[in-house]
Amino acid sequence: MKNKFIAGNWKMNNTAEDTEALLTALIPLVKDTKNRVAVCVPYTDICLARKLLKGTNIELGAQNVHWADYGAFTGEISAEMLAEKGVKCVIIGHSERRGYFGETNQTVNMRLKAALAKGFTPIVCIGESLEQRQNGETEDFLAQQIKEGFEGLTAEQAVRVVVAYEPIWAIGTGVTATKEQAQETIAFARSKFAEAFGKETAERIYFLYGGSMNEKNAKELLGMPDIDGGLIGGASLVAEKFAKIVEAF
């Protein structure tokens, strides 16, 4: 059985003062876990977080990365810049990036390749809307996200990617997919990776569930056979709650 991977997505939260308080509280709570732990912080918190996390078992992550090494891309940040600051993993294609800022499967693919080239662990998000689920379009939509988002990757590259299934209808709403819904959908996604890259590669890829996972429902979700961890939003902003998720399974 794989150790779990629990990554916190702080989104647009936490000043430097908040970051210091949160990480100072979190570090001792998870220091003995056998699971993999990361926090994906805002760009302004990266340098402080790197200092605070030095010598700990918590990885430093970012919330986005551009596909170009440098250039006229106002507001973006390159893989080289993130690597220089000690970033180890990066979220790509979150539904909020897709919905609010025009991310597409094609830009996700370019960002993914840039992250892999710099040696990051990319956490690539996929997920459907409530309307798509109600219309029975979930599998077709996810299949397209996977096909286009991972186009051109080799099996050796694919196995380095973490896939986060986040049903858009469950992000920040307090509504969580049932453990059966999450398991069924992630199993389907894994099957598409098996078709593209082979069954052995697909089994090695980490699949996370995101979408209002918290300290109360984490154990049952993480107990499902195809759920290898969680991408945690709101609960990652409270050290005690996040630590309970890390140790839930």
mmCIF file of C-alpha atoms in Angstrom, residues 103-241:
data_model
loop_
_atom_site.group_PDB
_atom_site.id
_atom_site.type_symbol
_atom_site.label_atom_id
_atom_site.label_comp_id
_atom_site.label_asym_id
_atom_site.label_seq_id
_atom_site.Cartn_x
_atom_site.Cartn_y
_atom_site.Cartn_z
ATOM 1 C CA GLU A 103 -6.737 28.097 -18.297
ATOM 2 C CA THR A 104 -7.316 25.413 -20.914
ATOM 3 C CA ASN A 105 -6.230 21.824 -21.326
ATOM 4 C CA GLN A 106 -3.602 23.113 -23.749
ATOM 5 C CA THR A 107 -2.089 25.645 -21.334
ATOM 6 C CA VAL A 108 -2.210 23.017 -18.600
ATOM 7 C CA ASN A 109 -0.216 20.739 -20.879
ATOM 8 C CA MET A 110 2.428 23.416 -21.492
ATOM 9 C CA ARG A 111 2.697 24.292 -17.809
ATOM 10 C CA LEU A 112 2.937 20.594 -16.941
ATOM 11 C CA LYS A 113 5.838 20.043 -19.321
ATOM 12 C CA ALA A 114 7.672 23.076 -17.911
ATOM 13 C CA ALA A 115 7.220 21.763 -14.368
ATOM 14 C CA LEU A 116 8.487 18.309 -15.302
ATOM 15 C CA ALA A 117 11.502 19.778 -17.059
ATOM 16 C CA LYS A 118 12.508 21.559 -13.858
ATOM 17 C CA GLY A 119 12.055 18.432 -11.714
ATOM 18 C CA PHE A 120 8.937 19.494 -9.834
ATOM 19 C CA THR A 121 6.147 17.187 -8.756
ATOM 20 C CA PRO A 122 3.184 18.599 -10.719
ATOM 21 C CA ILE A 123 -0.222 18.284 -9.065
ATOM 22 C CA VAL A 124 -2.579 18.436 -12.051
ATOM 23 C CA CYS A 125 -6.244 19.078 -11.318
ATOM 24 C CA ILE A 126 -9.164 17.592 -13.212
ATOM 25 C CA GLY A 127 -12.868 17.733 -12.434
ATOM 26 C CA GLU A 128 -16.363 18.306 -13.735
ATOM 27 C CA SER A 129 -19.134 20.793 -12.983
ATOM 28 C CA LEU A 130 -22.411 19.903 -11.281
ATOM 29 C CA GLU A 131 -24.254 20.306 -14.581
ATOM 30 C CA GLN A 132 -21.875 17.899 -16.318
ATOM 31 C CA ARG A 133 -22.330 15.318 -13.571
ATOM 32 C CA GLN A 134 -26.102 15.638 -13.635
ATOM 33 C CA ASN A 135 -26.078 15.258 -17.437
ATOM 34 C CA GLY A 136 -23.963 12.101 -17.274
ATOM 35 C CA GLU A 137 -20.996 13.812 -18.944
ATOM 36 C CA THR A 138 -18.413 13.283 -16.205
ATOM 37 C CA GLU A 139 -16.434 10.493 -17.864
ATOM 38 C CA ASP A 140 -16.334 12.102 -21.300
ATOM 39 C CA PHE A 141 -15.246 15.429 -19.822
ATOM 40 C CA LEU A 142 -12.509 13.907 -17.669
ATOM 41 C CA ALA A 143 -11.295 11.756 -20.545
ATOM 42 C CA GLN A 144 -10.849 14.891 -22.641
ATOM 43 C CA GLN A 145 -9.025 16.710 -19.836
ATOM 44 C CA ILE A 146 -6.662 13.758 -19.478
ATOM 45 C CA LYS A 147 -6.110 13.258 -23.204
ATOM 46 C CA GLU A 148 -5.347 16.910 -23.939
ATOM 47 C CA GLY A 149 -3.708 17.832 -20.651
ATOM 48 C CA PHE A 150 -1.219 14.954 -20.738
ATOM 49 C CA GLU A 151 -0.627 14.833 -24.486
ATOM 50 C CA GLY A 152 2.965 14.170 -25.484
ATOM 51 C CA LEU A 153 4.129 12.782 -22.151
ATOM 52 C CA THR A 154 6.098 9.561 -21.885
ATOM 53 C CA ALA A 155 5.294 6.899 -19.308
ATOM 54 C CA GLU A 156 8.439 7.940 -17.426
ATOM 55 C CA GLN A 157 7.104 11.491 -17.195
ATOM 56 C CA ALA A 158 3.539 10.475 -16.402
ATOM 57 C CA VAL A 159 4.557 8.467 -13.367
ATOM 58 C CA ARG A 160 6.036 11.632 -11.832
ATOM 59 C CA VAL A 161 2.697 13.452 -11.998
ATOM 60 C CA VAL A 162 0.153 13.620 -9.187
ATOM 61 C CA VAL A 163 -3.456 13.849 -10.382
ATOM 62 C CA ALA A 164 -6.008 15.638 -8.211
ATOM 63 C CA TYR A 165 -9.661 14.890 -8.934
ATOM 64 C CA GLU A 166 -11.663 17.854 -7.727
ATOM 65 C CA PRO A 167 -15.344 17.904 -8.655
ATOM 66 C CA ILE A 168 -16.012 21.608 -9.153
ATOM 67 C CA TRP A 169 -19.368 21.285 -7.391
ATOM 68 C CA ALA A 170 -17.608 20.197 -4.194
ATOM 69 C CA ILE A 171 -14.834 22.801 -3.963
ATOM 70 C CA GLY A 172 -15.361 25.185 -1.088
ATOM 71 C CA THR A 173 -19.070 24.381 -0.937
ATOM 72 C CA GLY A 174 -19.050 22.046 2.031
ATOM 73 C CA VAL A 175 -20.557 19.422 -0.255
ATOM 74 C CA THR A 176 -18.323 16.384 -0.654
ATOM 75 C CA ALA A 177 -18.587 13.605 -3.167
ATOM 76 C CA THR A 178 -19.497 10.390 -1.406
ATOM 77 C CA LYS A 179 -16.624 7.981 -0.962
ATOM 78 C CA GLU A 180 -18.248 5.777 -3.598
ATOM 79 C CA GLN A 181 -18.538 8.656 -6.093
ATOM 80 C CA ALA A 182 -14.925 9.687 -5.503
ATOM 81 C CA GLN A 183 -13.660 6.120 -5.795
ATOM 82 C CA GLU A 184 -15.633 5.392 -8.955
ATOM 83 C CA THR A 185 -14.501 8.566 -10.701
ATOM 84 C CA ILE A 186 -10.852 8.254 -9.717
ATOM 85 C CA ALA A 187 -10.844 4.602 -10.774
ATOM 86 C CA PHE A 188 -12.145 5.723 -14.165
ATOM 87 C CA ALA A 189 -9.441 8.380 -14.431
ATOM 88 C CA ARG A 190 -6.780 5.812 -13.553
ATOM 89 C CA SER A 191 -8.138 3.545 -16.287
ATOM 90 C CA LYS A 192 -7.604 6.318 -18.857
ATOM 91 C CA PHE A 193 -3.992 6.651 -17.752
ATOM 92 C CA ALA A 194 -3.632 2.873 -18.058
ATOM 93 C CA GLU A 195 -4.845 3.099 -21.647
ATOM 94 C CA ALA A 196 -2.401 5.889 -22.422
ATOM 95 C CA PHE A 197 0.680 4.841 -20.466
ATOM 96 C CA GLY A 198 0.176 1.235 -19.385
ATOM 97 C CA LYS A 199 -1.366 -0.370 -16.327
ATOM 98 C CA GLU A 200 1.866 -0.467 -14.292
ATOM 99 C CA THR A 201 2.434 3.258 -14.782
ATOM 100 C CA ALA A 202 -1.171 4.060 -13.911
ATOM 101 C CA GLU A 203 -0.941 2.080 -10.682
ATOM 102 C CA ARG A 204 2.143 4.058 -9.633
ATOM 103 C CA ILE A 205 0.555 7.468 -10.221
ATOM 104 C CA TYR A 206 -0.833 9.172 -7.136
ATOM 105 C CA PHE A 207 -4.486 10.186 -7.396
ATOM 106 C CA LEU A 208 -5.717 12.698 -4.831
ATOM 107 C CA TYR A 209 -9.262 13.684 -3.989
ATOM 108 C CA GLY A 210 -10.009 17.363 -3.467
ATOM 109 C CA GLY A 211 -13.359 18.961 -2.826
ATOM 110 C CA SER A 212 -14.167 19.774 0.798
ATOM 111 C CA MET A 213 -12.071 16.948 2.261
ATOM 112 C CA ASN A 214 -11.704 17.701 5.948
ATOM 113 C CA GLU A 215 -10.685 16.126 9.234
ATOM 114 C CA LYS A 216 -14.136 14.539 9.607
ATOM 115 C CA ASN A 217 -14.452 12.766 6.258
ATOM 116 C CA ALA A 218 -10.796 12.177 5.387
ATOM 117 C CA LYS A 219 -10.530 8.683 6.850
ATOM 118 C CA GLU A 220 -13.381 7.202 4.817
ATOM 119 C CA LEU A 221 -12.256 8.909 1.602
ATOM 120 C CA LEU A 222 -8.605 7.915 2.054
ATOM 121 C CA GLY A 223 -9.705 4.359 2.775
ATOM 122 C CA MET A 224 -10.932 3.864 -0.776
ATOM 123 C CA PRO A 225 -8.581 1.747 -2.929
ATOM 124 C CA ASP A 226 -7.865 4.308 -5.659
ATOM 125 C CA ILE A 227 -7.600 7.429 -3.479
ATOM 126 C CA ASP A 228 -3.932 7.985 -2.648
ATOM 127 C CA GLY A 229 -4.271 11.279 -0.813
ATOM 128 C CA GLY A 230 -5.958 14.648 -0.747
ATOM 129 C CA LEU A 231 -5.586 18.185 -2.050
ATOM 130 C CA ILE A 232 -6.915 20.199 0.863
ATOM 131 C CA GLY A 233 -8.279 23.726 0.668
ATOM 132 C CA GLY A 234 -9.951 25.349 3.651
ATOM 133 C CA ALA A 235 -8.908 22.724 6.200
ATOM 134 C CA SER A 236 -5.232 23.309 5.325
ATOM 135 C CA LEU A 237 -5.469 26.791 6.837
ATOM 136 C CA VAL A 238 -5.892 25.380 10.352
ATOM 137 C CA ALA A 239 -2.895 23.427 11.620
ATOM 138 C CA GLU A 240 -4.840 21.047 13.840
ATOM 139 C CA LYS A 241 -7.389 20.191 11.136
#
